[in-house]
CSV table of C-alpha atoms in Angstrom, one decimal:
chain,number,residue,atom,x,y,z
H,1,MET,CA,0.1,-0.1,-0.1
H,2,ARG,CA,3.0,2.8,0.8
H,3,SER,CA,4.0,2.5,-2.7
H,4,LYS,CA,0.2,3.5,-4.3
H,5,VAL,CA,-0.2,6.5,-1.8
H,6,VAL,CA,3.5,7.9,-2.4
H,7,PRO,CA,2.9,8.4,-6.3
H,8,SER,CA,-0.9,9.4,-5.6
H,9,LEU,CA,0.5,12.4,-3.3
H,10,LEU,CA,3.3,13.5,-5.9
H,11,ILE,CA,0.8,13.6,-8.6
H,12,GLY,CA,-2.1,15.3,-6.2
H,13,CYS,CA,0.9,18.2,-5.9
H,14,LEU,CA,1.6,18.6,-9.2
H,15,VAL,CA,-1.8,19.7,-10.2
H,16,LEU,CA,-2.3,22.0,-7.6
H,17,ALA,CA,1.0,23.7,-8.3
H,18,GLY,CA,-0.3,23.5,-12.1
H,19,CYS,CA,-3.8,25.5,-11.3
H,20,SER,CA,-1.6,28.3,-10.1
H,21,ALA,CA,1.2,28.5,-12.7
H,22,ARG,CA,0.7,29.8,-16.6
H,23,THR,CA,3.5,27.9,-17.9
H,24,ASN,CA,0.7,25.9,-20.3
H,25,PRO,CA,-1.0,28.5,-22.2
H,26,ILE,CA,-4.0,25.8,-23.4
H,27,GLU,CA,-5.0,25.9,-19.5
H,28,ALA,CA,-4.6,29.5,-19.6
H,29,LEU,CA,-7.1,29.9,-22.4
H,30,GLN,CA,-9.2,27.6,-21.0
H,31,LEU,CA,-9.7,29.0,-17.9
H,32,GLY,CA,-9.8,32.6,-19.0
H,33,SER,CA,-12.7,31.5,-21.3
H,34,LYS,CA,-14.8,31.0,-18.3
H,35,ARG,CA,-14.1,34.7,-17.0
H,36,ALA,CA,-15.2,36.3,-20.5
H,37,PRO,CA,-18.4,37.9,-19.6
H,38,GLN,CA,-17.1,39.6,-16.7
H,39,GLN,CA,-14.2,40.9,-17.8
H,40,VAL,CA,-14.3,41.1,-21.7
H,41,GLN,CA,-14.6,44.9,-22.9
H,42,THR,CA,-15.2,46.1,-27.2
H,43,ALA,CA,-12.9,48.8,-27.8
H,44,ALA,CA,-12.9,48.9,-31.6
H,45,ALA,CA,-16.9,49.6,-32.3
H,46,PRO,CA,-17.5,53.6,-31.7
H,47,THR,CA,-20.9,54.4,-30.0
H,48,PRO,CA,-22.9,56.9,-32.9
H,49,ALA,CA,-22.5,60.0,-31.5
H,50,VAL,CA,-25.6,61.8,-30.7
H,51,ALA,CA,-25.2,65.4,-29.6
H,52,VAL,CA,-28.4,66.7,-27.6
H,53,ASP,CA,-29.3,70.7,-27.8
H,54,GLU,CA,-30.0,71.6,-24.2
H,55,GLN,CA,-32.1,74.1,-24.9
H,56,THR,CA,-34.8,73.0,-27.5
H,57,GLY,CA,-34.0,69.1,-26.4
H,58,SER,CA,-33.5,68.2,-30.2
H,59,ILE,CA,-30.6,65.9,-31.6
H,60,SER,CA,-28.4,68.0,-33.6
H,61,SER,CA,-26.3,65.1,-35.1
H,62,VAL,CA,-26.2,61.2,-35.6
H,63,ALA,CA,-23.7,59.1,-37.2
H,64,SER,CA,-25.2,55.7,-37.4
H,65,THR,CA,-25.2,52.7,-39.5
H,66,SER,CA,-28.7,51.7,-39.1
H,67,GLY,CA,-30.1,53.9,-41.6
H,68,SER,CA,-32.6,55.9,-39.6
H,69,ASP,CA,-33.9,59.5,-41.0
H,70,PRO,CA,-31.7,62.1,-39.2
H,71,GLN,CA,-34.6,64.7,-39.1
H,72,ALA,CA,-36.6,61.7,-37.3
H,73,LEU,CA,-34.6,62.6,-34.4
H,74,SER,CA,-36.3,65.7,-33.8
H,75,TRP,CA,-39.3,66.4,-32.3
H,76,ALA,CA,-41.0,69.3,-30.7
H,77,GLY,CA,-43.0,67.4,-28.0
H,78,ASP,CA,-46.5,67.5,-26.6
H,79,THR,CA,-46.1,70.8,-24.4
H,80,PRO,CA,-44.1,74.0,-24.0
H,81,ASN,CA,-41.3,73.3,-21.9
H,82,GLN,CA,-41.5,69.6,-21.6
H,83,ALA,CA,-38.7,66.9,-22.3
H,84,HIS,CA,-39.2,66.2,-25.9
H,85,PHE,CA,-39.1,62.6,-26.2
H,86,ASP,CA,-41.6,60.0,-25.1
H,87,THR,CA,-38.7,58.3,-23.2
H,88,PRO,CA,-36.7,59.7,-20.4
H,89,GLN,CA,-33.4,60.7,-20.9
H,90,MET,CA,-30.5,58.6,-22.3
H,91,THR,CA,-29.2,58.1,-18.7
H,92,ALA,CA,-32.1,58.1,-16.8
H,93,GLY,CA,-33.0,54.2,-15.3
H,94,MET,CA,-30.5,52.3,-17.2
H,95,PRO,CA,-26.9,53.7,-17.5
H,96,VAL,CA,-25.8,53.5,-21.1
H,97,PRO,CA,-22.0,52.8,-21.5
H,98,ASN,CA,-19.6,55.0,-23.6
H,99,GLN,CA,-18.8,51.9,-25.5
H,100,ARG,CA,-21.2,49.5,-26.5
H,101,PRO,CA,-20.9,45.7,-27.3
H,102,MET,CA,-21.4,45.2,-30.9
H,103,ALA,CA,-24.7,43.3,-30.5
H,104,MET,CA,-26.0,47.0,-29.3
H,105,LEU,CA,-24.8,48.3,-32.5
H,106,SER,CA,-26.8,46.0,-35.0
H,107,SER,CA,-30.2,47.6,-33.4
H,108,PRO,CA,-31.1,50.5,-34.9
H,109,ILE,CA,-30.7,53.7,-33.1
H,110,ARG,CA,-34.3,54.1,-32.8
H,111,ALA,CA,-35.2,51.6,-30.7
H,112,VAL,CA,-32.4,53.1,-27.8
H,113,LEU,CA,-33.9,56.7,-28.0
H,114,ALA,CA,-37.5,55.7,-29.0
H,115,PRO,CA,-37.6,59.4,-31.1
H,116,ARG,CA,-40.4,60.4,-33.2
H,117,ASP,CA,-40.7,61.9,-36.5
H,118,PRO,CA,-41.7,66.0,-36.2
H,119,THR,CA,-44.6,65.5,-38.4
H,120,GLU,CA,-45.2,62.1,-36.9
H,121,ARG,CA,-48.9,62.4,-35.2
H,122,SER,CA,-50.3,61.1,-32.1
H,123,ASN,CA,-52.9,58.7,-32.8
H,124,GLY,CA,-53.0,59.9,-36.3
H,125,ARG,CA,-53.6,63.5,-35.1
H,126,HIS,CA,-51.4,66.9,-35.5
H,127,ARG,CA,-50.3,67.8,-32.0
H,128,VAL,CA,-51.5,71.2,-31.0
H,129,PHE,CA,-49.8,73.7,-28.4
H,130,ASN,CA,-51.2,76.4,-26.7
H,131,GLN,CA,-50.5,80.1,-27.8
H,132,ARG,CA,-48.3,81.8,-25.7
H,133,PHE,CA,-48.0,84.9,-28.1
H,134,SER,CA,-48.0,88.7,-26.9
H,135,ASP,CA,-48.9,92.0,-28.9
H,136,ALA,CA,-46.6,94.9,-29.1
H,137,LYS,CA,-50.2,96.6,-30.4
H,138,PRO,CA,-52.7,94.8,-28.3
H,139,ILE,CA,-56.4,95.5,-29.9
H,140,ASN,CA,-60.0,95.1,-27.8
H,141,PHE,CA,-61.7,92.7,-30.2
H,142,GLY,CA,-64.9,92.4,-27.9
H,143,LYS,CA,-66.7,89.7,-26.7
H,144,VAL,CA,-64.9,87.2,-29.2
H,145,THR,CA,-61.4,87.4,-29.1
H,146,PRO,CA,-58.5,85.7,-30.8
H,147,LYS,CA,-57.9,83.8,-27.3
H,148,HIS,CA,-61.0,82.0,-28.0
H,149,HIS,CA,-59.6,79.9,-30.5
H,150,ALA,CA,-57.8,76.9,-29.5
H,151,VAL,CA,-55.4,76.7,-32.8
H,152,HIS,CA,-53.0,79.7,-33.4
H,153,GLY,CA,-50.4,80.1,-36.2
H,154,VAL,CA,-48.4,82.5,-38.1
H,155,ASP,CA,-47.2,83.8,-41.3
H,156,VAL,CA,-43.3,84.8,-42.0
H,157,SER,CA,-41.3,85.7,-45.0
H,158,ARG,CA,-37.6,87.1,-44.9
H,159,TRP,CA,-38.4,89.7,-42.7
H,160,GLN,CA,-38.5,87.6,-39.7
H,161,GLY,CA,-34.8,86.4,-40.6
H,162,ASN,CA,-33.4,83.5,-39.2
H,163,ILE,CA,-36.2,81.7,-37.2
H,164,ASP,CA,-36.0,79.0,-34.4
H,165,TRP,CA,-38.9,77.1,-35.6
H,166,GLN,CA,-38.8,74.7,-32.4
H,167,THR,CA,-38.8,77.5,-30.1
H,168,LEU,CA,-42.0,79.4,-32.0
H,169,ARG,CA,-43.6,76.2,-32.3
H,170,SER,CA,-43.7,75.7,-28.5
H,171,GLN,CA,-45.2,79.0,-28.1
H,172,GLY,CA,-48.1,78.1,-30.0
H,173,ALA,CA,-47.2,78.6,-33.8
H,174,ASN,CA,-49.2,74.9,-35.2
H,175,PHE,CA,-48.9,76.1,-38.3
H,176,ALA,CA,-47.2,78.6,-40.7
H,177,TYR,CA,-47.8,80.4,-43.7
H,178,ILE,CA,-44.5,80.8,-45.7
H,179,LYS,CA,-44.0,83.7,-47.8
H,180,ALA,CA,-42.8,82.0,-51.2
H,181,THR,CA,-43.1,84.2,-54.6
H,182,ASP,CA,-44.0,87.3,-55.9
H,183,GLY,CA,-45.3,88.1,-59.1
H,184,GLY,CA,-43.5,85.7,-61.9
H,185,ASP,CA,-40.0,86.0,-60.9
H,186,HIS,CA,-39.3,86.9,-57.4
H,187,LEU,CA,-38.5,83.8,-55.0
H,188,ASP,CA,-38.2,84.9,-51.1
H,189,PRO,CA,-34.9,84.1,-50.3
H,190,MET,CA,-35.7,82.9,-46.8
H,191,PHE,CA,-38.8,80.2,-48.8
H,192,HIS,CA,-36.8,77.4,-48.5
H,193,THR,CA,-34.8,77.3,-45.5
H,194,ASN,CA,-38.4,78.4,-43.4
H,195,TRP,CA,-39.9,75.5,-45.6
H,196,LYS,CA,-37.5,72.9,-44.3
H,197,ARG,CA,-37.0,74.2,-40.8
H,198,ALA,CA,-40.4,74.8,-40.3
H,199,LYS,CA,-41.4,70.8,-41.0
H,200,GLU,CA,-38.6,69.7,-38.9
H,201,ALA,CA,-40.2,71.4,-36.1
H,202,GLY,CA,-43.5,69.8,-36.4
H,203,VAL,CA,-45.0,72.7,-37.7
H,204,LYS,CA,-47.8,72.5,-40.3
H,205,ARG,CA,-47.1,74.7,-43.2
H,206,GLY,CA,-48.2,76.0,-46.5
H,207,ALA,CA,-46.7,78.2,-48.8
H,208,TYR,CA,-48.4,82.0,-50.3
H,209,HIS,CA,-47.9,84.1,-53.2
H,210,PHE,CA,-48.3,87.3,-53.5
H,211,PHE,CA,-49.9,88.5,-56.6
H,212,TYR,CA,-49.0,90.9,-59.4
H,213,TRP,CA,-51.9,92.2,-61.0
H,214,CYS,CA,-49.6,93.3,-64.0
H,215,ARG,CA,-48.4,90.1,-64.5
H,216,VAL,CA,-49.9,87.2,-66.7
H,217,ALA,CA,-51.7,85.2,-64.3
H,218,SER,CA,-50.8,81.5,-65.4
H,219,GLU,CA,-47.2,82.7,-65.9
H,220,GLN,CA,-47.4,83.4,-61.9
H,221,ALA,CA,-48.9,80.3,-61.3
H,222,ASP,CA,-46.2,78.4,-63.3
H,223,TRP,CA,-43.8,80.3,-61.3
H,224,PHE,CA,-44.9,79.3,-57.6
H,225,ILE,CA,-45.2,75.7,-58.9
H,226,ARG,CA,-41.9,75.5,-60.0
H,227,ASN,CA,-40.3,76.7,-56.4
H,228,VAL,CA,-43.0,75.3,-53.8
H,229,PRO,CA,-42.8,71.4,-53.8
H,230,ARG,CA,-45.8,69.6,-53.9
H,231,ASP,CA,-46.1,68.1,-50.5
H,232,PRO,CA,-49.7,66.0,-49.8
H,233,ASP,CA,-48.9,66.8,-45.6
H,234,ALA,CA,-48.7,70.8,-47.0
H,235,LEU,CA,-51.4,73.1,-46.1
H,236,PRO,CA,-53.7,74.3,-49.4
H,237,PRO,CA,-51.6,77.1,-51.2
H,238,VAL,CA,-52.4,80.6,-50.8
H,239,ILE,CA,-53.2,83.7,-53.2
H,240,ASP,CA,-52.4,86.7,-51.7
H,241,VAL,CA,-54.8,89.2,-53.4
H,242,GLU,CA,-54.4,93.2,-52.8
H,243,TYR,CA,-53.5,97.0,-53.9
H,244,ASN,CA,-50.0,98.2,-52.7
H,245,GLY,CA,-47.7,99.9,-54.6
H,246,GLU,CA,-45.6,96.7,-55.8
H,247,SER,CA,-48.7,94.7,-56.8
H,248,SER,CA,-50.8,97.4,-58.3
H,249,CYS,CA,-50.6,98.7,-61.8
H,250,ARG,CA,-50.7,102.2,-63.0
H,251,PHE,CA,-54.4,101.8,-63.2
H,252,ARG,CA,-56.2,99.8,-61.5
H,253,LEU,CA,-58.2,96.4,-63.0
H,254,SER,CA,-62.0,96.2,-63.0
H,255,PRO,CA,-63.3,93.7,-60.3
H,256,GLU,CA,-64.3,91.5,-63.1
H,257,LYS,CA,-61.1,91.2,-64.8
H,258,ALA,CA,-59.3,90.7,-61.1
H,259,ARG,CA,-61.6,87.8,-60.3
H,260,GLU,CA,-60.9,85.9,-63.5
H,261,LYS,CA,-57.1,86.8,-63.3
H,262,MET,CA,-57.6,85.1,-60.1
H,263,GLN,CA,-59.1,82.0,-61.4
H,264,VAL,CA,-56.9,81.6,-63.7
H,265,PHE,CA,-54.1,81.2,-61.0
H,266,MET,CA,-56.3,79.2,-58.8
H,267,ASP,CA,-57.2,76.6,-61.1
H,268,ARG,CA,-53.8,75.8,-62.3
H,269,LEU,CA,-52.4,75.6,-58.6
H,270,GLU,CA,-55.3,73.3,-57.7
H,271,ARG,CA,-54.7,71.2,-60.6
H,272,HIS,CA,-51.3,70.5,-59.5
H,273,TYR,CA,-51.4,70.3,-56.0
H,274,GLY,CA,-54.8,68.9,-55.5
H,275,LYS,CA,-56.1,71.4,-52.9
H,276,ARG,CA,-58.1,74.3,-53.3
H,277,PRO,CA,-56.1,77.1,-53.0
H,278,VAL,CA,-57.2,79.7,-50.0
H,279,ILE,CA,-57.9,83.5,-50.7
H,280,TYR,CA,-55.9,86.0,-48.4
H,281,THR,CA,-56.9,89.4,-48.8
H,282,ALA,CA,-57.4,92.9,-46.5
H,283,PRO,CA,-60.8,94.9,-46.2
H,284,ASP,CA,-60.4,97.4,-48.9
H,285,PHE,CA,-59.7,94.9,-51.5
H,286,TYR,CA,-62.5,92.6,-50.4
H,287,LYS,CA,-65.1,95.0,-50.3
H,288,ASP,CA,-64.1,96.4,-54.0
H,289,ASN,CA,-63.3,93.2,-55.5
H,290,LEU,CA,-64.5,90.1,-53.8
H,291,ARG,CA,-67.8,90.5,-51.7
H,292,GLY,CA,-70.3,88.0,-52.6
H,293,HIS,CA,-67.9,86.3,-55.1
H,294,PHE,CA,-65.7,83.3,-54.8
H,295,LEU,CA,-68.1,81.3,-51.9
H,296,ASP,CA,-67.0,78.2,-52.7
H,297,TYR,CA,-63.2,79.1,-51.5
H,298,PRO,CA,-61.6,79.1,-48.4
H,299,PHE,CA,-60.7,82.6,-47.1
H,300,TRP,CA,-57.8,83.9,-44.8
H,301,LEU,CA,-59.0,87.4,-44.0
H,302,ARG,CA,-56.4,90.2,-42.2
H,303,SER,CA,-58.7,91.9,-39.6
H,304,VAL,CA,-56.5,93.6,-37.1
H,305,ALA,CA,-58.5,96.5,-35.7
H,306,ALA,CA,-62.2,94.5,-35.4
H,307,HIS,CA,-63.5,91.2,-35.5
H,308,PRO,CA,-64.1,89.7,-38.8
H,309,SER,CA,-67.8,89.2,-38.7
H,310,LYS,CA,-67.7,93.3,-38.9
H,311,VAL,CA,-64.9,94.0,-41.6
H,312,TYR,CA,-66.4,90.8,-43.6
H,313,PRO,CA,-70.4,90.7,-42.6
H,314,GLY,CA,-71.5,87.6,-44.0
H,315,ARG,CA,-68.0,86.0,-45.0
H,316,LYS,CA,-67.0,82.2,-43.9
H,317,TRP,CA,-63.4,82.0,-42.8
H,318,VAL,CA,-61.2,79.7,-42.3
H,319,PHE,CA,-58.1,81.7,-40.9
H,320,TRP,CA,-58.3,85.2,-39.3
H,321,GLN,CA,-55.2,87.5,-39.1
H,322,TYR,CA,-55.6,89.6,-36.0
H,323,SER,CA,-52.2,91.0,-35.6
H,324,GLY,CA,-49.0,91.9,-37.3
H,325,SER,CA,-47.5,93.4,-34.5
H,326,GLY,CA,-47.1,90.0,-32.8
H,327,LEU,CA,-44.1,89.2,-30.3
H,328,SER,CA,-43.0,85.7,-30.0
H,329,GLN,CA,-39.8,83.8,-28.6
H,330,GLY,CA,-37.9,82.3,-31.6
H,331,VAL,CA,-38.5,85.4,-33.6
H,332,ASN,CA,-36.3,88.5,-33.6
H,333,GLY,CA,-39.2,91.8,-34.3
H,334,LYS,CA,-42.9,91.5,-34.9
H,335,ILE,CA,-44.5,88.2,-36.8
H,336,ASP,CA,-48.3,87.9,-38.2
H,337,LEU,CA,-50.5,86.2,-35.8
H,338,ASN,CA,-53.2,84.1,-36.8
H,339,VAL,CA,-55.7,81.6,-35.7
H,340,PHE,CA,-57.9,78.8,-37.6
H,341,TYR,CA,-61.8,79.1,-36.8
H,342,GLY,CA,-62.6,75.5,-35.8
H,343,SER,CA,-61.6,73.8,-32.7
H,344,VAL,CA,-58.7,71.4,-31.8
H,345,ALA,CA,-60.5,68.3,-33.3
H,346,ASP,CA,-61.9,70.5,-35.9
H,347,TRP,CA,-58.0,71.3,-36.8
H,348,GLN,CA,-57.1,68.0,-36.6
H,349,ASN,CA,-59.5,66.5,-38.8
H,350,TRP,CA,-58.9,69.1,-41.5
H,351,VAL,CA,-55.3,68.7,-41.9
H,352,ALA,CA,-55.7,64.8,-41.8
H,353,GLY,CA,-58.2,65.1,-44.9
H,354,LYS,CA,-61.3,64.1,-42.9
H,355,LYS,CA,-63.3,67.2,-42.7
H,356,SER,CA,-63.9,69.7,-45.2
H,357,TRP,CA,-63.1,73.5,-45.1
H,358,GLU,CA,-66.6,74.3,-45.3
H,359,ARG,CA,-68.0,72.2,-42.7
H,360,VAL,CA,-64.8,73.6,-40.6
H,361,ALA,CA,-66.2,77.3,-41.5
H,362,GLY,CA,-70.0,76.4,-40.6
H,363,LEU,CA,-71.0,76.1,-44.2
H,364,ARG,CA,-72.4,72.4,-44.5
C-alpha cells in the first residue's frame, strides 16, 4: 500500500501547482474563457455620436449605421417646456456605457432613443400647443377674441430673419404660412430654409404667393409651382390678393378682370397640388372686388382692428390674421399672428383630410 500512496500524493501536488502556474497556455485560455462574460471589453466599435441641444431638446447630429432618418431625431414635444422625447433621458433609469457591445450596434438607434419624426401624429392627430404670444399693439376685439380660438399660427417671410422654429412652435405656432413667391420672377430668399425647418419642427406649413396684377396669371402660377414642392402633408396654397405699390398696376383692374385673373391662377394651382387654394385678402380689396364672390373657396381674412364678422359681414373664413405686431420667442422683431376658425378636433380632422373646410367654417 505504501508504494501506491506516495505516487498519488506526488501527482496531486503537481496538479495543484499547475493550477496556480501559467506555464501551460492551453490551460490559461481554457480558464480565461470561463471569465470572459465579466471581463471582456469592446474597444473597436465606437458608439453613434448623438448631440442633444440643452435648450431645444433636439438631436443635432447622429452618426449611425442603422439608416435612420436624421430628421426623425428631432421632435417638438407635447407641451411647452416639456422634455422632447417620450422616453426618459438616455442616462435615466439604466446607465448607457460610453462604449457599447457590437450586439447593440446591430439594432437601429431608434430602439435606444425611441424618437419620433417631427411630423408624426399622435393617434393620427397633429399635436396642438397652447399659444403664448403677446402683442406690441393689443386690440380689444370685444366678446370674441383670438384667445377664444384653440389653434394659433403665424405667417412669415424674409423679414423675420433666421427663425428658431422649434421654439416658435412651443410658443403656439401650430401652423405657418410661409412667403414663397411674388409675381412671376421673385422668390423669397428664406423660403426654402423656412419650408424645411418648419417641417422639421413639426409645424404644419403652407406657402403663399403675392399676386401682381400686371403679370400674366398663368405665368405667376407656373412660377409658384416651379418653386414650391408638392407635399401632400402641406396646407393648401394661398393667393395673397391686395393692392399696394408693388402689386398694383398704373391703373387698377376692374373687379371682373381681377377675379378672372385670380381664377386662372387658382385653377392652375388646384390642378397641380390637388387642393383648393385659400384666398388671403384685406378689407379694402375685399370690399371692392370679392364681396359676394368665390363662395366655394376658403378665405384667410386680415382684420387687425375688429372681429372679422364686423369687417367682412356674412363671409365665412378658415383663417383670421388678427395682428401684424405679434411678439414671440424664437423670432426677432414682430410677426403676424393668426387663428384657425374651428376647434382642436376640427383642425386635426381638417389637416388629416377627414373634414372639409366648408364644414370647418360652418357652411355644411
